[in-house]
mmCIF file of C-alpha atoms in Angstrom:
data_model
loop_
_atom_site.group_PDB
_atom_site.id
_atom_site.type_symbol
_atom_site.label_atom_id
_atom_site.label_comp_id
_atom_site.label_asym_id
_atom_site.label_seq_id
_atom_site.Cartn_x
_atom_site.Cartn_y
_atom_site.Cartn_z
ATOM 1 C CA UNK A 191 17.259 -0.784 -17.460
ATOM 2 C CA UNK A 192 14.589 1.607 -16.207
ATOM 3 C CA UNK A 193 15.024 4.967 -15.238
ATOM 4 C CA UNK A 194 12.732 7.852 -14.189
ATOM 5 C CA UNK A 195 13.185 11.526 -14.778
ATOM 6 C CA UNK A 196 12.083 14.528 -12.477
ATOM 7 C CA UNK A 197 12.766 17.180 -14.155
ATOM 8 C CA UNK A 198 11.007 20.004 -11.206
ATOM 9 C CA UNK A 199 13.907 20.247 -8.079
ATOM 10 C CA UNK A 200 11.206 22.556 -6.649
ATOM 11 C CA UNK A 201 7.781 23.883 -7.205
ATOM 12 C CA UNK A 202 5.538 26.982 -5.420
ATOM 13 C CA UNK A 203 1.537 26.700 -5.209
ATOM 14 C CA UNK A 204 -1.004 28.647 -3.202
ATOM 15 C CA UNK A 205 -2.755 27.160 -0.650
ATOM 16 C CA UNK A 206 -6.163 25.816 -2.049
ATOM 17 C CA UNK A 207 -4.615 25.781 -5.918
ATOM 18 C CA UNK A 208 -4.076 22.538 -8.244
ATOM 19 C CA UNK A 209 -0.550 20.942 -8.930
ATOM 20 C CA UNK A 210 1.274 18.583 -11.501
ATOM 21 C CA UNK A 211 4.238 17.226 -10.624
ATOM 22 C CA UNK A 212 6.386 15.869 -13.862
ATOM 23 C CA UNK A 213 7.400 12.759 -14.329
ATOM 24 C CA UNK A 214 9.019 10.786 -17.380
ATOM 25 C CA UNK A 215 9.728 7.155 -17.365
ATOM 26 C CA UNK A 216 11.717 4.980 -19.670
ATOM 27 C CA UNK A 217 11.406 0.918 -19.880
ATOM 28 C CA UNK A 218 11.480 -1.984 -22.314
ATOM 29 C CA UNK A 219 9.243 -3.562 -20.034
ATOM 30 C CA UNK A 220 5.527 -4.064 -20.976
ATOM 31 C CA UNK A 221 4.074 -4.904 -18.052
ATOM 32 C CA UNK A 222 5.091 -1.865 -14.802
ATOM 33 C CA UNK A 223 3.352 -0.240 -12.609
ATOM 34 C CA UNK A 224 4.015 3.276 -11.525
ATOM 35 C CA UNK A 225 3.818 4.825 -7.927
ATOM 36 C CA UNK A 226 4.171 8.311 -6.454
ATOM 37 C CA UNK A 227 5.280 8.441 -2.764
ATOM 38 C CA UNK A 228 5.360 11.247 -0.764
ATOM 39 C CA UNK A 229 8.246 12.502 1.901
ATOM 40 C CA UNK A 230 7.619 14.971 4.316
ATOM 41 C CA UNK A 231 10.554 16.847 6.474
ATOM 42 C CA UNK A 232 10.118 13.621 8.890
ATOM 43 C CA UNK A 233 11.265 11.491 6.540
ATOM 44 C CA UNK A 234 8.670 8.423 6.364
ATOM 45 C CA UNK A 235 7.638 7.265 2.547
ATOM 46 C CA UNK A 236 4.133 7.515 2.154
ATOM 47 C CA UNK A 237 2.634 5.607 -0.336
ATOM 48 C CA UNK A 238 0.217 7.924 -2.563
ATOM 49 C CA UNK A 239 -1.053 6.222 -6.081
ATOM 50 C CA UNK A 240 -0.489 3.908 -7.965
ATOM 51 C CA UNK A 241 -0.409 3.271 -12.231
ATOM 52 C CA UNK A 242 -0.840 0.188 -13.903
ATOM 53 C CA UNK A 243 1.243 0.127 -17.268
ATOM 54 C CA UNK A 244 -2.565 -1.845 -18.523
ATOM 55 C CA UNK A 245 -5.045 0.418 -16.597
ATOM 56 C CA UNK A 246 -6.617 2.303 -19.061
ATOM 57 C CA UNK A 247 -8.166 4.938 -16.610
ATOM 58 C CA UNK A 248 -6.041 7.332 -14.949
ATOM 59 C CA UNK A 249 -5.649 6.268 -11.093
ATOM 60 C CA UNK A 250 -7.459 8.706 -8.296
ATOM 61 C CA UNK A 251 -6.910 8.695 -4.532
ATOM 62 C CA UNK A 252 -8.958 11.222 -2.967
ATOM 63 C CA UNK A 253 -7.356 14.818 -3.903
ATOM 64 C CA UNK A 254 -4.448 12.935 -6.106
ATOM 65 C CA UNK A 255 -4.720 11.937 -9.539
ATOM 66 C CA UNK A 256 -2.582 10.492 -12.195
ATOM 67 C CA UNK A 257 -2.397 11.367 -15.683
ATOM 68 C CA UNK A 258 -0.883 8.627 -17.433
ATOM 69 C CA UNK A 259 0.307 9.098 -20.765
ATOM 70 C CA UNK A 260 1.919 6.381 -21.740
ATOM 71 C CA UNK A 261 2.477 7.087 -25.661
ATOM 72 C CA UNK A 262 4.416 10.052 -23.886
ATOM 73 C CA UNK A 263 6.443 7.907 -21.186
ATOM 74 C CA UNK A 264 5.252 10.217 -18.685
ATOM 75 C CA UNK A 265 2.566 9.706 -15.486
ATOM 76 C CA UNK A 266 2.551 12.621 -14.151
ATOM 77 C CA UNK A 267 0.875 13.316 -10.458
ATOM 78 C CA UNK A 268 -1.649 16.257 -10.157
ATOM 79 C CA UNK A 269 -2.700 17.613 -6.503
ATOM 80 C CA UNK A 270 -5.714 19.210 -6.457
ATOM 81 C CA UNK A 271 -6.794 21.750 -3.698
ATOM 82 C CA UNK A 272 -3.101 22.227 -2.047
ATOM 83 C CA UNK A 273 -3.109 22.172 1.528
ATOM 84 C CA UNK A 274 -0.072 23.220 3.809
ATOM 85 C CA UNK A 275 0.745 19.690 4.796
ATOM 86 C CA UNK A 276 1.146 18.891 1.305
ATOM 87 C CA UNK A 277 4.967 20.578 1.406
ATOM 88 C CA UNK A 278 7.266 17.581 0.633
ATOM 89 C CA UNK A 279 9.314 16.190 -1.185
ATOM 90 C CA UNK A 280 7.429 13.758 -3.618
ATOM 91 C CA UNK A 281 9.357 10.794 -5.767
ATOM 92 C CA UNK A 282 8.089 9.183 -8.800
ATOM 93 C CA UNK A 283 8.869 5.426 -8.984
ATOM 94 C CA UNK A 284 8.549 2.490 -11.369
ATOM 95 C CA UNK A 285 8.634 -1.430 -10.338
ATOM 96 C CA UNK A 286 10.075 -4.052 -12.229
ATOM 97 C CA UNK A 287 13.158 -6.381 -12.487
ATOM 98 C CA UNK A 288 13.015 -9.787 -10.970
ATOM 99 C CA UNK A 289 12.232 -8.901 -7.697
ATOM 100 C CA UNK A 290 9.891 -6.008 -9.009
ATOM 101 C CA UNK A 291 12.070 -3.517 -7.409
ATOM 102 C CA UNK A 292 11.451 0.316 -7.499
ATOM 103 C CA UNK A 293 13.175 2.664 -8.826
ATOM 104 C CA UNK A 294 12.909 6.141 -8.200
ATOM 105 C CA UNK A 295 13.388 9.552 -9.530
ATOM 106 C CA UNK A 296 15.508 12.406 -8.064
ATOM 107 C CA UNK A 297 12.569 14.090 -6.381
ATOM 108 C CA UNK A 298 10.519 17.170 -6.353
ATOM 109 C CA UNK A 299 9.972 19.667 -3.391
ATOM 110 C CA UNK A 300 6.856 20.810 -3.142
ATOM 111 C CA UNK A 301 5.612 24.376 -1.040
ATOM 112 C CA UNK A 302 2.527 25.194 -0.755
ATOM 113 C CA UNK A 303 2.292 28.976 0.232
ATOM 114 C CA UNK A 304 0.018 30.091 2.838
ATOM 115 C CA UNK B 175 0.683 -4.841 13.014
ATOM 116 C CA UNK B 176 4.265 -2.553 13.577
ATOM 117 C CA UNK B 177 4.515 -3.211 9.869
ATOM 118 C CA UNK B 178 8.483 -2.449 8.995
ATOM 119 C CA UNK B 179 10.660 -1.466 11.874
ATOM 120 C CA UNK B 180 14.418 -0.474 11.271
ATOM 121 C CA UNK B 181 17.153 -0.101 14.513
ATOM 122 C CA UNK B 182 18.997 2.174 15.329
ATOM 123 C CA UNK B 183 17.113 5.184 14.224
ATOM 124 C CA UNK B 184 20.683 7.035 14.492
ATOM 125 C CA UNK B 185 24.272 6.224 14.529
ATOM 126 C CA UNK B 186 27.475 7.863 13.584
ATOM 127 C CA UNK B 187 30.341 5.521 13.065
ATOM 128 C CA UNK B 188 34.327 6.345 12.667
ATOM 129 C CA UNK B 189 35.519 5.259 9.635
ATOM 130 C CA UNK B 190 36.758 1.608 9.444
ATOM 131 C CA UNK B 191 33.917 0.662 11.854
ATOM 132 C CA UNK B 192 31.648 -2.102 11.278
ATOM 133 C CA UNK B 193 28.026 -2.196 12.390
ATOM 134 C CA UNK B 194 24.030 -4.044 11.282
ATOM 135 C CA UNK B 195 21.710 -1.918 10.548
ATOM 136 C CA UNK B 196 17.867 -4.396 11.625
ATOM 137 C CA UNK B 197 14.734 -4.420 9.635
ATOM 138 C CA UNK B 198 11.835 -6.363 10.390
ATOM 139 C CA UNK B 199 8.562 -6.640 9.463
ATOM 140 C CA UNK B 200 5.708 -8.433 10.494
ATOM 141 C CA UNK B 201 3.280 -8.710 7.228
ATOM 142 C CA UNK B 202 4.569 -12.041 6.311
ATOM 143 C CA UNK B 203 6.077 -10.253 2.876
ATOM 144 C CA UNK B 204 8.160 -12.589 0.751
ATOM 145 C CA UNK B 205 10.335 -9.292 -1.078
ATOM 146 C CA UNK B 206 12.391 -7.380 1.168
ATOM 147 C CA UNK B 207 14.468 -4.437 0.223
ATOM 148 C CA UNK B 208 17.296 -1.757 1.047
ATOM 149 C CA UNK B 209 17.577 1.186 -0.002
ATOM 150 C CA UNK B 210 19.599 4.171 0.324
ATOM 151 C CA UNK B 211 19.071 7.977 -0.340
ATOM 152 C CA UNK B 212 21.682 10.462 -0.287
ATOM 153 C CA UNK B 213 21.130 14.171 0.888
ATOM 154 C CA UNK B 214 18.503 15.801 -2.057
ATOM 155 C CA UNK B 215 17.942 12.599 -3.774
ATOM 156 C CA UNK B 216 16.014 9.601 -4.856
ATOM 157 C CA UNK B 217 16.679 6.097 -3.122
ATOM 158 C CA UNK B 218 18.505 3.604 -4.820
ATOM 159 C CA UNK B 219 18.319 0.009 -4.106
ATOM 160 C CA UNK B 220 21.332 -1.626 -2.571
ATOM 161 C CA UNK B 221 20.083 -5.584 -1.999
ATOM 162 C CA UNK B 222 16.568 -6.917 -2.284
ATOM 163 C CA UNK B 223 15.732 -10.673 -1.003
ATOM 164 C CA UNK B 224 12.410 -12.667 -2.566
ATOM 165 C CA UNK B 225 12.907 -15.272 0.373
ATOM 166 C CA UNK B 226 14.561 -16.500 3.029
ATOM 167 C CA UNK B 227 17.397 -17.671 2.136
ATOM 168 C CA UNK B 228 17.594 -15.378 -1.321
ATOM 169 C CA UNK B 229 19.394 -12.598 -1.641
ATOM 170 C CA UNK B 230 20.335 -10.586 -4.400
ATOM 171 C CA UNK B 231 22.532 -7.050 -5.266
ATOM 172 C CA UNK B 232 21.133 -4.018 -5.878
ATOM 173 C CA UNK B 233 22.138 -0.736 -7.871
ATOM 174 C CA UNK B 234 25.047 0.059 -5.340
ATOM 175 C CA UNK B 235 25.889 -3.213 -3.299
ATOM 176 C CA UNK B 236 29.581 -2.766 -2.587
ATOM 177 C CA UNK B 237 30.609 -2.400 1.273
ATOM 178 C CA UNK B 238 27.441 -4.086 2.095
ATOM 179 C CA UNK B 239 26.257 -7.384 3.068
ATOM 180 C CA UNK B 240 23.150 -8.960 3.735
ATOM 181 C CA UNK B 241 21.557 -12.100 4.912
ATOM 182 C CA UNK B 242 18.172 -13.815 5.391
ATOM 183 C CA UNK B 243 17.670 -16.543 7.611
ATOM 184 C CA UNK B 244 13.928 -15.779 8.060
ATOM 185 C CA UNK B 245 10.915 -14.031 6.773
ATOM 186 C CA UNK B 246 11.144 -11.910 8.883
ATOM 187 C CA UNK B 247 14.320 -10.224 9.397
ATOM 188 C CA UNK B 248 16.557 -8.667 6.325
ATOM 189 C CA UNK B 249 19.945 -7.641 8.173
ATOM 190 C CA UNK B 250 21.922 -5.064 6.684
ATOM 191 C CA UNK B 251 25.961 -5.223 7.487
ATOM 192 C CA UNK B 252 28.244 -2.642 6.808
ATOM 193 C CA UNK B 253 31.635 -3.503 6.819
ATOM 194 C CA UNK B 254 34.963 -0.860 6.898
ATOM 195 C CA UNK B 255 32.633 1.809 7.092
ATOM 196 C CA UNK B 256 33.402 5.075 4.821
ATOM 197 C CA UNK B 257 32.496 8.514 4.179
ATOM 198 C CA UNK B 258 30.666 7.816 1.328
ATOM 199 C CA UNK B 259 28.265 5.238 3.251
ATOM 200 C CA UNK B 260 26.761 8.375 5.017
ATOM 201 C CA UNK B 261 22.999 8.178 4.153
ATOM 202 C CA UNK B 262 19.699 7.387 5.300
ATOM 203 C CA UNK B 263 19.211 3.850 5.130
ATOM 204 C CA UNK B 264 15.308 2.190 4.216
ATOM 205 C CA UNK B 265 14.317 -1.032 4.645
ATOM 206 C CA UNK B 266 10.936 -1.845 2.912
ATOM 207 C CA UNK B 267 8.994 -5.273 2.050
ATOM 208 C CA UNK B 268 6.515 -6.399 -0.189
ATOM 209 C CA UNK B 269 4.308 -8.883 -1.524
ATOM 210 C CA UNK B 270 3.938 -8.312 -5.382
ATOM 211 C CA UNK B 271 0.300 -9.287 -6.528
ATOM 212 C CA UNK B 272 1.132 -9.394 -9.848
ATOM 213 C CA UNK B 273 3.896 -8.167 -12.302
ATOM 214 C CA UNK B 274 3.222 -4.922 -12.127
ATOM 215 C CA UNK B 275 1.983 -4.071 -8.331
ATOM 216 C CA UNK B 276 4.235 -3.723 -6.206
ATOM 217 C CA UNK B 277 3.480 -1.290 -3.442
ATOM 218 C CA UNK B 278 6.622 -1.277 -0.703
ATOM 219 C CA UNK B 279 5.876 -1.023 2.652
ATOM 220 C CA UNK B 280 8.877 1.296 3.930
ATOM 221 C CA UNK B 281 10.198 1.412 7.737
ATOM 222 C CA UNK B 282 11.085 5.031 9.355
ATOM 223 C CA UNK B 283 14.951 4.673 8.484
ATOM 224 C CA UNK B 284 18.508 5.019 9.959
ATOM 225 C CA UNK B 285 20.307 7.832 9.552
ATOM 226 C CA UNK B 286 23.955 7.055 9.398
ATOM 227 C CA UNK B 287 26.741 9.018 9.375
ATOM 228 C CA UNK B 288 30.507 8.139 8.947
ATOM 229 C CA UNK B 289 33.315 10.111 9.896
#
């Protein structure tokens, strides 16, 4: 069985600052990929990054990065330059099973302060 | 593309009720999935389907049902509807690339809530 562990309910950052959200995984799998998705007070899920469990470079979208450590279990996300519409709530995930299902950790809330 | 649309986007139900929540998408994905997520928490898979006509249960399939007569559509039914089945309800599809990719395309949701 998988399982993924958020251990932040809630984090603070200035406006303009750098982030990491936590985030530990656990697998006998080999082969897994790891997302971060992003929820906003709307609701939607909004893909963010992605983590192959073979990539050996950490994955970058734009301001979002992912440290992978995989000795570690953990891939966490890191938000550089917080900007107000970054407050969310933001779920780590892992894929696998037959049907390479996700599943997904209890969450962290995210404010960035003005 | 509309990509992953879910009906209703709201409904409150008496308990004992019955009612289908839709999801469709139009990406021609083979994987189709439901989720659920509970007030201040993650979502948790309830059925997934890799094809019409395959289904399969999830983390927390009981009082659900689901069927899949097409690619497209991915009906989920509640039946005697209960307190506990309050929750925002995702629908979300996919077409894994390989073992390890699989990013979900998620609909808005349905907020449901049973009283």
């Amino acid at each position: 069985a998988q399982k993924i562990t958020q251990t932040q309910p809630g984090m603070f950052v200035q406006e303009k600052e750098a982030v990491t959200l936590d985030c530990t995984y656990d697998t006998s799998d080999q082969s897994y990929g790891l997302f971060w998705y992003k929820q906003p007070s709307s609701g939607e899920m909004i893909f963010l990054i992605y983590q192959g469990s073979y990539d050996e470079q950490n994955a970058t979208e734009g301001r979002y990065s992912l440290n992978f450590q995989k000795a570690r279990k953990s891939a966490n996300l890191v938000i550089s330059a917080s900007q107000l519409g970054d407050s969310a709530m933001y779920f780590c995930a892992m894929s696998g099973g037959s049907a390479r299902q996700l599943t997904f950790g209890s969450g962290t809330q995210l404010t960035v302060l003005p | 593309n509309a990509g992953v649309t879910q009906t209703p986007k709201f409904r409150i139900l008496k308990i004992g009720q019955s009612m289908t929540l839709q999801c469709t998408q139009d990406m021609n994905h083979n994987y189709m999935y439901w989720y659920r997520q509970d007030p201040g928490m993650g979502l948790k898979l309830i059925y997934y389907s890799v094809g019409a006509g395959i289904t399969d249960k999830g983390e927390v399939p009981n009082g659900y049902n689901v069927s899949r007569s097409t690619t497209e559509d991915f009906p989920l039914r509640l039946e005697l509807a209960a307190p506990s089945q309050t929750s925002v309800y995702f629908c979300a599809s996919s077409t894994p690339f390989r073992v390890s990719y699989n990013e979900q395309f998620f609909g808005p949701g349905t907020r449901l809530t049973v009283l």
